mmCIF file of C-alpha atoms in Angstrom:
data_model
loop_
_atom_site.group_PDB
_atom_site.id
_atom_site.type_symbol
_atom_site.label_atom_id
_atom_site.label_comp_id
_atom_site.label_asym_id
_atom_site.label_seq_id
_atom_site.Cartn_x
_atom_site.Cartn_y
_atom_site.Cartn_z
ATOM 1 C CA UNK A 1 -29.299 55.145 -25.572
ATOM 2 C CA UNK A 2 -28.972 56.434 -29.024
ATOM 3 C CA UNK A 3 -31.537 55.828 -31.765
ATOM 4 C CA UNK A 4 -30.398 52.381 -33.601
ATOM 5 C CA UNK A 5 -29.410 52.954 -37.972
ATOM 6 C CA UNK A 6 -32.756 50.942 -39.802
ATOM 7 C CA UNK A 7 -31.226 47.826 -41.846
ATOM 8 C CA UNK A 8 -33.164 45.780 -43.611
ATOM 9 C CA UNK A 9 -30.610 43.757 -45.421
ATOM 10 C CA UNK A 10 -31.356 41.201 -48.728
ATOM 11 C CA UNK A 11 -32.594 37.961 -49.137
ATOM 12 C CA UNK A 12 -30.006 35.227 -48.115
ATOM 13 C CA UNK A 13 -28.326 33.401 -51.572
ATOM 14 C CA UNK A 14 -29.651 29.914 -49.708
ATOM 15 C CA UNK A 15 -26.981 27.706 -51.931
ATOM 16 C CA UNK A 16 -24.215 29.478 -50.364
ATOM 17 C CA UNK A 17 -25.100 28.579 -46.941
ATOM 18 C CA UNK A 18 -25.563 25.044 -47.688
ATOM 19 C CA UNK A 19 -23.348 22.416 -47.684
ATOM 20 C CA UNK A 20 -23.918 21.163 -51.229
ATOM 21 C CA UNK A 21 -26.210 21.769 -53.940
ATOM 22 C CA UNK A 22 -29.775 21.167 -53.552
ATOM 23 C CA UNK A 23 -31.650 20.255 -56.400
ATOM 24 C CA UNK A 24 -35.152 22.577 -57.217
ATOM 25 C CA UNK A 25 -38.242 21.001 -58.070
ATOM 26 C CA UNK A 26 -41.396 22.358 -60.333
ATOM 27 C CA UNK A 27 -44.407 24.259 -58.749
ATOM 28 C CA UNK A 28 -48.110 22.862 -58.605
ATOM 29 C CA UNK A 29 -48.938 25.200 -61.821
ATOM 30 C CA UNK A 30 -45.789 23.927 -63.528
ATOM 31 C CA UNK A 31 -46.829 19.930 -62.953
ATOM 32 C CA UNK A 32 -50.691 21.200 -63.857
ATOM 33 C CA UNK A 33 -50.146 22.855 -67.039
ATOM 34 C CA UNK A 34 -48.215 19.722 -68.228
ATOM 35 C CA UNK A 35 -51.147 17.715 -66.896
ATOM 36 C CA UNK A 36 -53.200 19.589 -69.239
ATOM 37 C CA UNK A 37 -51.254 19.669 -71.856
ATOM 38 C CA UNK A 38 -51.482 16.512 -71.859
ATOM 39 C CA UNK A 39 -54.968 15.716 -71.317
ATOM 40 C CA UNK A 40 -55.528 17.855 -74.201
ATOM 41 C CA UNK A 41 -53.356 16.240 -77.063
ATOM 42 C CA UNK A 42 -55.432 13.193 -75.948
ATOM 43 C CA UNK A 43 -58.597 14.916 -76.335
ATOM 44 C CA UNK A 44 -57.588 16.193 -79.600
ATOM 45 C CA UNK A 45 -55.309 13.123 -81.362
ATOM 46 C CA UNK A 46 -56.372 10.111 -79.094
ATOM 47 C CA UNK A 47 -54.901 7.156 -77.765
ATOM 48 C CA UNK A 48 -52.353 6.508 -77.408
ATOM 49 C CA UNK A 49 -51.782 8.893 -74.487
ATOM 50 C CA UNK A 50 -48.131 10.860 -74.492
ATOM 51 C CA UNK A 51 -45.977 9.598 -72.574
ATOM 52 C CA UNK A 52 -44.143 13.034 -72.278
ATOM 53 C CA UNK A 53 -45.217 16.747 -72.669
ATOM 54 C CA UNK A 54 -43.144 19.876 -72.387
ATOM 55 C CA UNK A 55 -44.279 22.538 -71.671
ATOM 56 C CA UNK A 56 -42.882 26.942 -70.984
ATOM 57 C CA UNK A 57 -41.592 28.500 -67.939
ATOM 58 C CA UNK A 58 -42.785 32.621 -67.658
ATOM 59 C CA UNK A 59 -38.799 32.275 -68.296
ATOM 60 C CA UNK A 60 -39.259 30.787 -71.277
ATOM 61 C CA UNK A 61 -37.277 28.229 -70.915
ATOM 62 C CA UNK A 62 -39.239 24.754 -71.699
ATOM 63 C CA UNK A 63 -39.097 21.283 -69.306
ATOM 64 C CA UNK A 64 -40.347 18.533 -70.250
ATOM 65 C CA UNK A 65 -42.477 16.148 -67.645
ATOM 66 C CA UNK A 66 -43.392 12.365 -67.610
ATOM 67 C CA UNK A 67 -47.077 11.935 -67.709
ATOM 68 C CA UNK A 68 -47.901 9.114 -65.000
ATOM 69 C CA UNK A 69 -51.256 8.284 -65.930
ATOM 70 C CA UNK A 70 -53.593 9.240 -68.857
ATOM 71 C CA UNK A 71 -57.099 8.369 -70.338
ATOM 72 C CA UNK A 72 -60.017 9.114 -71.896
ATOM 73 C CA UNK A 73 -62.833 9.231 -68.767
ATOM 74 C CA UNK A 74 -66.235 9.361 -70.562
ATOM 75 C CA UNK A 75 -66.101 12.065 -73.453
ATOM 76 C CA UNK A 76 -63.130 13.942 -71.393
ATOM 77 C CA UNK A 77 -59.364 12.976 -71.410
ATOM 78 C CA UNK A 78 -57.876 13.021 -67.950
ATOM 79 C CA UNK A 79 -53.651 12.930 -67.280
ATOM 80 C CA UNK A 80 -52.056 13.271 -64.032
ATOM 81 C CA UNK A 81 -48.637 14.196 -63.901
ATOM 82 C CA UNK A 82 -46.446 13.758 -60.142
ATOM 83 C CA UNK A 83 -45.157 16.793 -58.746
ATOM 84 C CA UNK A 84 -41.327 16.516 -57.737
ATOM 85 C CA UNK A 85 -39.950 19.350 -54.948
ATOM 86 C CA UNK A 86 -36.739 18.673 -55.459
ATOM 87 C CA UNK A 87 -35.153 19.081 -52.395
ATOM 88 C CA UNK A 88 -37.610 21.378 -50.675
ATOM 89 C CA UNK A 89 -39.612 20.466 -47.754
ATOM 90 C CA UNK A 90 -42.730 20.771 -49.382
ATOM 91 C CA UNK A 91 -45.791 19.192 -48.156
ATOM 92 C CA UNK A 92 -47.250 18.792 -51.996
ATOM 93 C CA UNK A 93 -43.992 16.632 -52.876
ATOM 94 C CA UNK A 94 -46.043 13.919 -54.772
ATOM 95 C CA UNK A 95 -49.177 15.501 -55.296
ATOM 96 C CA UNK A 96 -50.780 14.210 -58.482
ATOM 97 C CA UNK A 97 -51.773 16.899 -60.317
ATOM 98 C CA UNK A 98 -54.538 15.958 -62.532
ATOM 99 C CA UNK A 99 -56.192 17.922 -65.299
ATOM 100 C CA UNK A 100 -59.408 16.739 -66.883
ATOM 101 C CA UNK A 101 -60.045 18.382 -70.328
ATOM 102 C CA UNK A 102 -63.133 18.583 -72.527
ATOM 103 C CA UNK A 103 -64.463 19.922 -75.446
ATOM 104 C CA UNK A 104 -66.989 23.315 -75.093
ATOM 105 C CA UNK A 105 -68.750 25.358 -77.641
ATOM 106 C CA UNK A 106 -67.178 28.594 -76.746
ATOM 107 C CA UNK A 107 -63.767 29.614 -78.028
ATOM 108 C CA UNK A 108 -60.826 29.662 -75.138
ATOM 109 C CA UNK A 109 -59.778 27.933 -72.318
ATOM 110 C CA UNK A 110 -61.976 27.905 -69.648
ATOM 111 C CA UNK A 111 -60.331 26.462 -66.221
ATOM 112 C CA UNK A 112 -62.046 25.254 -63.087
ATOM 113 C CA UNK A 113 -61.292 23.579 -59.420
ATOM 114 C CA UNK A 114 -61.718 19.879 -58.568
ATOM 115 C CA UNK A 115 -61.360 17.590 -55.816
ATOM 116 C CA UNK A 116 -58.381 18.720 -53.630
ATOM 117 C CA UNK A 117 -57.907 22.564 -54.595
ATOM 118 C CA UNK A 118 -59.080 25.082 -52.678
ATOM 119 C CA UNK A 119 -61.912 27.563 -52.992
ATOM 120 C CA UNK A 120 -60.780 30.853 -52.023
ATOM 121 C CA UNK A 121 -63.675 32.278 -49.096
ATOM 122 C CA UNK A 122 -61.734 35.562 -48.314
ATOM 123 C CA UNK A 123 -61.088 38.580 -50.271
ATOM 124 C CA UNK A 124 -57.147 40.183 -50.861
ATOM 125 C CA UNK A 125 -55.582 36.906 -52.218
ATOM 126 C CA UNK A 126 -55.833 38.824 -55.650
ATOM 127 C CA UNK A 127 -58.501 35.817 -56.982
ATOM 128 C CA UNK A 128 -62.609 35.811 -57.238
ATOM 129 C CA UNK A 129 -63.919 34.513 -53.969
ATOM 130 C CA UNK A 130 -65.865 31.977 -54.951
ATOM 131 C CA UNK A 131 -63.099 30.715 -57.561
ATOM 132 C CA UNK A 132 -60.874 28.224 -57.443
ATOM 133 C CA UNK A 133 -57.063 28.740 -55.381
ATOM 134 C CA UNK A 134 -55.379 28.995 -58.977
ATOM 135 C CA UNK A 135 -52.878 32.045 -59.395
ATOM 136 C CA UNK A 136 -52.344 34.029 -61.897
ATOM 137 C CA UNK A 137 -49.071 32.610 -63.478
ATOM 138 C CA UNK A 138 -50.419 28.910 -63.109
ATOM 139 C CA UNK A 139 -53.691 30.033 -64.711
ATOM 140 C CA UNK A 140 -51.451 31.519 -67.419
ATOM 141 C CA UNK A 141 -49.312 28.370 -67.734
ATOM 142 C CA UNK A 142 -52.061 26.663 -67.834
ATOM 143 C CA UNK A 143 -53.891 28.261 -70.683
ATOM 144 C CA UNK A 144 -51.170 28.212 -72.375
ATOM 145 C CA UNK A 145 -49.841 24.845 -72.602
ATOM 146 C CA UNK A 146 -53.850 23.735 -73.495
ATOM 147 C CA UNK A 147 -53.616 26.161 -76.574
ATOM 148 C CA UNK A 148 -50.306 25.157 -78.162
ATOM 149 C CA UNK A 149 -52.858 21.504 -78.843
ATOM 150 C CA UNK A 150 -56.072 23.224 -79.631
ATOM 151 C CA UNK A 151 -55.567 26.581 -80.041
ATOM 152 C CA UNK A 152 -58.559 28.879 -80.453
ATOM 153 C CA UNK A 153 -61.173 25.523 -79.627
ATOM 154 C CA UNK A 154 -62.793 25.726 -76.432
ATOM 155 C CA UNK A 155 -61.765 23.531 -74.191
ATOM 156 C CA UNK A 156 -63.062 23.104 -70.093
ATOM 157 C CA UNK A 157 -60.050 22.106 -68.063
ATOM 158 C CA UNK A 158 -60.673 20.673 -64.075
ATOM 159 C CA UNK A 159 -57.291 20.515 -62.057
ATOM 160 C CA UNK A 160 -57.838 18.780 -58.807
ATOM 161 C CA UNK A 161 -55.472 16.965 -56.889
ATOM 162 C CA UNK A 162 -56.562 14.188 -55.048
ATOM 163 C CA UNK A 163 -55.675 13.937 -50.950
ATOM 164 C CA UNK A 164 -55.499 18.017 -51.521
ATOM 165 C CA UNK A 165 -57.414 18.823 -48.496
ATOM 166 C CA UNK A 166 -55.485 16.423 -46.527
ATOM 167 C CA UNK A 167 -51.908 18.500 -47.839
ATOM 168 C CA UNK A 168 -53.782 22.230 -46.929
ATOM 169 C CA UNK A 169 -53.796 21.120 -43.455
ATOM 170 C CA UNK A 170 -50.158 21.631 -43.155
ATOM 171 C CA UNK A 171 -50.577 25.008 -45.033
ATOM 172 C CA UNK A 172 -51.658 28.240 -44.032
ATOM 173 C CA UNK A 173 -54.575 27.927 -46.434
ATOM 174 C CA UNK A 174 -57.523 28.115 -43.902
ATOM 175 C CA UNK A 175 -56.420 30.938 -42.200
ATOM 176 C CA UNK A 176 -56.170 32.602 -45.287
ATOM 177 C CA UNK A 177 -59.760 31.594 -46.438
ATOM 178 C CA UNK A 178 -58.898 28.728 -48.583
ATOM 179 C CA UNK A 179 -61.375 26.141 -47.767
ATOM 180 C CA UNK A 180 -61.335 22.346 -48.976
ATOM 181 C CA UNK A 181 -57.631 22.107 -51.181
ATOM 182 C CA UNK A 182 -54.472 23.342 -51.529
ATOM 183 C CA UNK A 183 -53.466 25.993 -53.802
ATOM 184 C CA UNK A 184 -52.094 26.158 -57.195
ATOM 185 C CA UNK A 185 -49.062 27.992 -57.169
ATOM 186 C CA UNK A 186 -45.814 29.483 -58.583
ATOM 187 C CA UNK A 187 -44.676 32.419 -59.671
ATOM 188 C CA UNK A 188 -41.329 31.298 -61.577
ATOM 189 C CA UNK A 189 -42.227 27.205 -61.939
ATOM 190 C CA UNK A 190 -39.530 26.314 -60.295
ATOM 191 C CA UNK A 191 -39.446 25.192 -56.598
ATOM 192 C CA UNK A 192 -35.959 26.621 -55.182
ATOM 193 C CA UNK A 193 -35.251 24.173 -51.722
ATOM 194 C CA UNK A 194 -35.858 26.394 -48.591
ATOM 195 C CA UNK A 195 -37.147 29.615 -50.561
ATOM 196 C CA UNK A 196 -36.766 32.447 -48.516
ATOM 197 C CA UNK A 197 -38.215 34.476 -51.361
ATOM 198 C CA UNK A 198 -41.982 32.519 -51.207
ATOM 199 C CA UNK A 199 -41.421 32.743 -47.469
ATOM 200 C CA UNK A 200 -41.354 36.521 -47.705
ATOM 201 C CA UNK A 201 -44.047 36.609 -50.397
ATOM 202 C CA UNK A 202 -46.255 34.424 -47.917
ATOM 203 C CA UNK A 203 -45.875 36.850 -45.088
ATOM 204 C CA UNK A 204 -46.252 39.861 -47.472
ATOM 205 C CA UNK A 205 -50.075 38.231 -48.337
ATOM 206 C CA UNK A 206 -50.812 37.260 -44.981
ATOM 207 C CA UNK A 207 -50.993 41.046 -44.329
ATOM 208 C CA UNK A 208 -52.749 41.467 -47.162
ATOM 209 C CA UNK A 209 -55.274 39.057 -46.931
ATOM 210 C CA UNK A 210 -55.603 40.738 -42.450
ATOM 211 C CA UNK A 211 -56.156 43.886 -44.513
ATOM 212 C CA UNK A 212 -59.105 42.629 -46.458
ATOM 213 C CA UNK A 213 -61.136 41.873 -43.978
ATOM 214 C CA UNK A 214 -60.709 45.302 -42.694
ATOM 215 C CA UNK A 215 -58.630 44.412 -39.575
ATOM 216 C CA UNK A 216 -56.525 47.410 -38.027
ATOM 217 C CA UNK A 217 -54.126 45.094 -35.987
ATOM 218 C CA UNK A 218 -51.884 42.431 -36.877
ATOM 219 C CA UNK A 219 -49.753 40.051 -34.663
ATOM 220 C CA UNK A 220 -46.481 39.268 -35.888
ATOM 221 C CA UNK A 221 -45.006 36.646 -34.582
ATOM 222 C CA UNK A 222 -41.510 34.725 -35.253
ATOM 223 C CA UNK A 223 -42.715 30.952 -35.286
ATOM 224 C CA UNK A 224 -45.038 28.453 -34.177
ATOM 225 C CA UNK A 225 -44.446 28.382 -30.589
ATOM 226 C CA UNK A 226 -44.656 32.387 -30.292
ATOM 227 C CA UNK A 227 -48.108 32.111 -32.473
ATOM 228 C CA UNK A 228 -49.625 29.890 -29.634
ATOM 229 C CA UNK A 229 -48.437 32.265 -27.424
ATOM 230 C CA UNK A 230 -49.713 35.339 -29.264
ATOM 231 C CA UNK A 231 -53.069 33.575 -29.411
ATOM 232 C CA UNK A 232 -53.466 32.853 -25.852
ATOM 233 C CA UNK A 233 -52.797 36.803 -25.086
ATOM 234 C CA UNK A 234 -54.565 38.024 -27.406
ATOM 235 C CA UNK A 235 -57.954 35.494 -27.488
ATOM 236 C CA UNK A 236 -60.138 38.146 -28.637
ATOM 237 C CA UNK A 237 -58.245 38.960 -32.088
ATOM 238 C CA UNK A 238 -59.736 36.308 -34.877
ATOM 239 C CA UNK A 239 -56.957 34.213 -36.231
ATOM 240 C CA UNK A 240 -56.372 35.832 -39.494
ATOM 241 C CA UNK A 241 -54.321 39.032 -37.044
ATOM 242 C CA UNK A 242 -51.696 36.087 -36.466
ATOM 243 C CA UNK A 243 -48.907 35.980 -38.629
ATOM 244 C CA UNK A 244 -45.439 34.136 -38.691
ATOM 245 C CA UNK A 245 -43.365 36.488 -40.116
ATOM 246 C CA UNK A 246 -39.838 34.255 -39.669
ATOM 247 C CA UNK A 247 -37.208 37.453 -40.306
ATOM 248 C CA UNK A 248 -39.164 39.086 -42.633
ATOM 249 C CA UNK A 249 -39.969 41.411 -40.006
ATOM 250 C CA UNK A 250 -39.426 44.677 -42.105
ATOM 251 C CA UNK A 251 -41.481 42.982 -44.957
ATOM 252 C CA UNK A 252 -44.456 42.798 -42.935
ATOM 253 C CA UNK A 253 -44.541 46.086 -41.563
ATOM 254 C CA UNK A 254 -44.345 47.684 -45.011
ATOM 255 C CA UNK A 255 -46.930 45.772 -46.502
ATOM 256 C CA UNK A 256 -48.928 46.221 -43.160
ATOM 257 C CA UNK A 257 -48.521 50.430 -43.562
ATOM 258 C CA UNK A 258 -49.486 50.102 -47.472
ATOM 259 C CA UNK A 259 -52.438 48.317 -46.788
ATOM 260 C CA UNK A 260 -54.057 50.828 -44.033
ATOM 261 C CA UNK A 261 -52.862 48.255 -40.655
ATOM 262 C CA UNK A 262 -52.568 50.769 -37.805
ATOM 263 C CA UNK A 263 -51.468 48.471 -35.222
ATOM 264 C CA UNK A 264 -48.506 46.001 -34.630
ATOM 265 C CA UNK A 265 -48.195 43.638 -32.218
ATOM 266 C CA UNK A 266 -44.825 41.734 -32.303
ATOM 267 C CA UNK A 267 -44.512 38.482 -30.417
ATOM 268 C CA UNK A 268 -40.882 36.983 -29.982
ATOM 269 C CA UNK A 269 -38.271 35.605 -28.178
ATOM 270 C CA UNK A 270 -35.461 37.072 -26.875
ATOM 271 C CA UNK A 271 -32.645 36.302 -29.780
ATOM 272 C CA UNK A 272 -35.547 37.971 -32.580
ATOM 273 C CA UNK A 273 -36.071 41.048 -29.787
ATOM 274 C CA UNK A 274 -32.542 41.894 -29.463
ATOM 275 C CA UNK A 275 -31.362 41.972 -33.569
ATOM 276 C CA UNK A 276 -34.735 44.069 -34.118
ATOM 277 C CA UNK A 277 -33.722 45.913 -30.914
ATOM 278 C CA UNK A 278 -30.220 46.341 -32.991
ATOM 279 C CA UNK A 279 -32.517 48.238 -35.719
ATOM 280 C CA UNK A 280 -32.152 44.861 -38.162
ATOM 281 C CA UNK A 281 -35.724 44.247 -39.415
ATOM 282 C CA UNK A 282 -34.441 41.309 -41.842
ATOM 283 C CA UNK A 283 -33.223 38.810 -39.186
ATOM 284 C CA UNK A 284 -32.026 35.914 -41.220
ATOM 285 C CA UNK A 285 -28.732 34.329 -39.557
ATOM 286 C CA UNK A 286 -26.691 34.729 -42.610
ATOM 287 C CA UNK A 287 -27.292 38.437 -43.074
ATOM 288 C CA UNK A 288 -27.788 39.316 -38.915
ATOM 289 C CA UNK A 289 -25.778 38.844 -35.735
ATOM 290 C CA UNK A 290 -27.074 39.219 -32.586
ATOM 291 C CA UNK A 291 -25.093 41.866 -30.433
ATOM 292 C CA UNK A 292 -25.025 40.905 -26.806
ATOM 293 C CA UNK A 293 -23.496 44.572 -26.436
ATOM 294 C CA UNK A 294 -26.407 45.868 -26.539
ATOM 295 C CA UNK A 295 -28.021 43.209 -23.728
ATOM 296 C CA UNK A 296 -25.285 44.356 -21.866
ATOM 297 C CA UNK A 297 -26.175 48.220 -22.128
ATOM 298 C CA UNK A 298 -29.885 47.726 -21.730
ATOM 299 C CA UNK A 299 -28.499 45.464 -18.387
ATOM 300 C CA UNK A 300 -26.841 48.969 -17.030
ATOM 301 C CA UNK A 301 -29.654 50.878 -17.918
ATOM 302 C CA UNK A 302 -32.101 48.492 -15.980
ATOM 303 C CA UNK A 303 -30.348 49.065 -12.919
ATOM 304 C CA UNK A 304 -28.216 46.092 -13.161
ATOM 305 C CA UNK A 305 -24.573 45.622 -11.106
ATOM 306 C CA UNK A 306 -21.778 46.220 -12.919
ATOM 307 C CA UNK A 307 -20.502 42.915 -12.681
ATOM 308 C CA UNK A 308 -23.807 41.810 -14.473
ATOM 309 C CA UNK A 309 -23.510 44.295 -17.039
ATOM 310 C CA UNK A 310 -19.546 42.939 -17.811
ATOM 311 C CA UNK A 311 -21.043 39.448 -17.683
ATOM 312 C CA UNK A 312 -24.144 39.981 -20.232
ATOM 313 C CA UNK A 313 -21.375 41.675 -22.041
ATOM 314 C CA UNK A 314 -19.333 38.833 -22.528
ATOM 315 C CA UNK A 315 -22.668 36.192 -23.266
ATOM 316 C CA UNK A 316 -22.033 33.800 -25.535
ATOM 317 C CA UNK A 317 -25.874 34.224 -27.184
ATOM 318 C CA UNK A 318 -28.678 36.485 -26.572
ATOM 319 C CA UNK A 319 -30.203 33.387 -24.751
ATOM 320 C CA UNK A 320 -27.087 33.451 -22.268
ATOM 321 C CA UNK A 321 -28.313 37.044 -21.444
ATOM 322 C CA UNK A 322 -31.389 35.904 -20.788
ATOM 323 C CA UNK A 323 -30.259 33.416 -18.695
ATOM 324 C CA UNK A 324 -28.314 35.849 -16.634
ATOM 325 C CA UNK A 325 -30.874 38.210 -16.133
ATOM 326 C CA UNK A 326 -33.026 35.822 -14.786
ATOM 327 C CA UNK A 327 -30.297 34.665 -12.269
ATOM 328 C CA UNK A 328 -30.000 37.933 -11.229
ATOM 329 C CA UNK A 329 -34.061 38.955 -10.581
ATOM 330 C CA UNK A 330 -33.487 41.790 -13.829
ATOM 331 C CA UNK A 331 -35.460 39.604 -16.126
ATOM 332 C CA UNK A 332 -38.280 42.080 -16.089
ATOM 333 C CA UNK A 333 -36.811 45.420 -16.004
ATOM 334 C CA UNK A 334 -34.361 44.573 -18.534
ATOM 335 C CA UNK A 335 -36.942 42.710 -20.827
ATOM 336 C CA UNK A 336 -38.990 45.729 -20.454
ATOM 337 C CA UNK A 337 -36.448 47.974 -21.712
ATOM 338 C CA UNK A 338 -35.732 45.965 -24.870
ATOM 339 C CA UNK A 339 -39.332 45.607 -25.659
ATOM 340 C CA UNK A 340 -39.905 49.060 -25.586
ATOM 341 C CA UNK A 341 -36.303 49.221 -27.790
ATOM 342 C CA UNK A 342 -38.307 46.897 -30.239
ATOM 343 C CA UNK A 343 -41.351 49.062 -30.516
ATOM 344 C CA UNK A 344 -39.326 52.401 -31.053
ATOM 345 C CA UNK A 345 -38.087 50.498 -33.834
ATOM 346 C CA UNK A 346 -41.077 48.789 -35.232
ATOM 347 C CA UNK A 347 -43.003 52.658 -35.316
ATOM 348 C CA UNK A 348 -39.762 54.369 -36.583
ATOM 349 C CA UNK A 349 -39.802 51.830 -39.473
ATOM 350 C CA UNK A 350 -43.213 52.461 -40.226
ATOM 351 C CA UNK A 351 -42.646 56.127 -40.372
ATOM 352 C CA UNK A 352 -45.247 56.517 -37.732
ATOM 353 C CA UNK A 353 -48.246 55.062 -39.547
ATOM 354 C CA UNK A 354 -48.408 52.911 -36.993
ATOM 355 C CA UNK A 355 -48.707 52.666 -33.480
ATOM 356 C CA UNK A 356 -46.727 49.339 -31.699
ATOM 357 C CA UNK A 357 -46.668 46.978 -28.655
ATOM 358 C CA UNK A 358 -43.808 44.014 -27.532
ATOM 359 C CA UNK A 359 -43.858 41.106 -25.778
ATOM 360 C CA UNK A 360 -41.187 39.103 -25.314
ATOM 361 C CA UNK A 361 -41.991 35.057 -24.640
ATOM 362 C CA UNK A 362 -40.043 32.183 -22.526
ATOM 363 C CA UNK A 363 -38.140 29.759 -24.827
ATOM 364 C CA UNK A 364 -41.465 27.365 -24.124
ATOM 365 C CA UNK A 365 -43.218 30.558 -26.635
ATOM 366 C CA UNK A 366 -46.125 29.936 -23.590
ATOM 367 C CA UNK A 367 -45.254 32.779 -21.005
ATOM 368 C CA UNK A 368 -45.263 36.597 -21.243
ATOM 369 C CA UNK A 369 -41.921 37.683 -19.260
ATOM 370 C CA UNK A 370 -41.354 41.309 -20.652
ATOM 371 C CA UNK A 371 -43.948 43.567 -22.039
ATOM 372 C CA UNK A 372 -45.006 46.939 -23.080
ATOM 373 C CA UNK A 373 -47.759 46.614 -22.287
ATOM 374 C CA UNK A 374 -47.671 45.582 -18.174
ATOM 375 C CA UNK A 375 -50.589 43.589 -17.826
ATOM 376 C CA UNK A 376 -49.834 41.549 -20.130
ATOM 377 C CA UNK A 377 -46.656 39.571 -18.015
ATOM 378 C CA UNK A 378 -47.060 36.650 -15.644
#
């Protein structure tokens, strides 16, 4: 069978796949530098506390943000302003960002972690380890908001977000070596619903962060169920090799070959197997289709009847292939050959920095059908 053409096609325009508009929201670092802001013209003018702050986008475009809550706390002034994520599903839709500013002898703006944000434990997040989970725009946005009130005083400011540590536990955060919060993010301040971007961007550090610790494999995998699955065949691997790549399968392997990885594991089921089998590393549903043609060629070369072959042919889904090469006992064989389909793939894309293995999961993400690697089926 001839060598597949390498696509790796763009991000999905999410609004045009969606039935109406969905409205963005702001980014923790966007809702903490108006916190501070705020905090800090109470600092500096006193009561009575804004009611409203506004504050710049790296854009620069300005927003303005209700503050929800703000007083003086001892010799500090504390605001919290509520983070809104739009329409996203994100798990830090109304967090209450809180900064707590105070006065310091030293010039600048020095910022530090509270309650609720994470300390970063891991190296190749791009932050001290040690420091607080802050990023680099948000600690920009941050220090700058504070300085259009005080400008060259020096001011301490705490962000901390109470019920943080609860939020991480629906983030990737300890796997990543973020211990105890959430992190305080954002690149543009604005939360676009159903990012595939920050999806991408979150695979892309994953790798990075594998890399830091000096591992030479990672496991990518396409979702939850194929991670506990991955896991369970691969015990001995610590969990920071496990990554949920979604489609950003081509993503991952770059950043993996940049960063010195030398092996890939991929972990997926069948519909995932067959578009990356098709030479699509970007597997998103509005920019991929999965060709059963190819089932149906791997089905002849697997020793299947011609009748079978026709049949897979004509499947309505890559699942319905599946399904038909289990009714016919071919499961194996022909799972084997599209594994090994993926890998030539997987190495040609990483101009053969790296060496790959397949295995292709049940729909339950729990059972090893097709390998290339034997042992690991059954």
């Amino acid at each position: 069978m001839d060598e597949p053409e390498l696509r790796e096609p763009d991000l999905p325009r999410t609004a045009k796949v969606r039935p109406k508009a969905l409205r963005t929201g702001w980014t923790t670092g966007t809702c903490a530098s108006a916190a501070a802001k705020a905090a800090a013209l109470l600092l500096k003018d006193g009561p009575p506390p804004p009611e409203w702050v506004d504050v710049g986008l790296p854009s620069g475009r300005r927003v303005t943000f209700a503050v929800d809550r703000a007083a003086m706390v001892g010799e500090a002034a504390q605001a919290v302003v509520v983070k809104d994520a739009g329409d996203d599903p994100d798990v830090t839709h109304g967090a209450r960002l809180t900064a707590t500013v105070s006065w310091r002898d030293a010039p600048g703006v020095e910022l530090a972690g509270g309650e609720g944000v994470g300390v970063v434990t891991r190296p190749g997040l791009g932050l001290p380890v040690g420091g607080p989970a802050i990023n680099p725009v948000p600690r920009t946005m941050i220090t700058q908001a504070v300085t259009e009130v005080v400008g060259e005083r020096g001011v301490h400011v705490v962000v901390s977000v109470p019920d943080g540590e609860r939020m991480a536990r629906k983030t990737t955060n300890r796997r990543l070596g973020i211990l105890g919060g959430i992190s305080i993010l954002g690149t543009t301040g604005i939360v676009r619903p159903f990012s595939t971007a920050s999806w991408r961007a979150s695979v892309v550090q994953a790798v990075q962060v594998a890399a830091a610790q000096t591992e030479t494999t990672v496991v990518l995998c396409t979702g939850g169920r194929t991670e506990k699955g991955a896991m369970a065949l691969l015990p001995d691997l610590p969990e920071v090799c496990f990554i949920e790549v979604g489609d950003f399968t081509g993503a991952a392997l770059r950043t993996a070959v940049e960063h010195g990885i030398t092996r890939v594991v991929f972990v997926g089921m069948v519909g995932k197997l067959t578009k990356l089998a098709s030479g699509v590393l970007m597997t998103h549903y509005t920019r991929s289709r999965v060709d059963v043609g190819l089932l149906g060629r791997i089905t002849r070369e697997a020793g299947g009847t011609t009748e079978l072959a026709a049949e897979v042919d004509a499947a309505n889904t890559a699942r319905h292939g599946y399904e038909l090469w289990a009714g016919a006992g071919l499961l194996r064989a022909a799972g084997d050959a599209l594994c090994a389909r993926v890998r030539d793939v997987l190495v040609r894309f990483g101009d053969g920095a790296i060496s790959a293995d397949v295995a292709m999961v049940d729909f339950t993400g729990r059972t090893v059908v097709a390998a290339t690697v034997p042992d690991w089926v059954g």
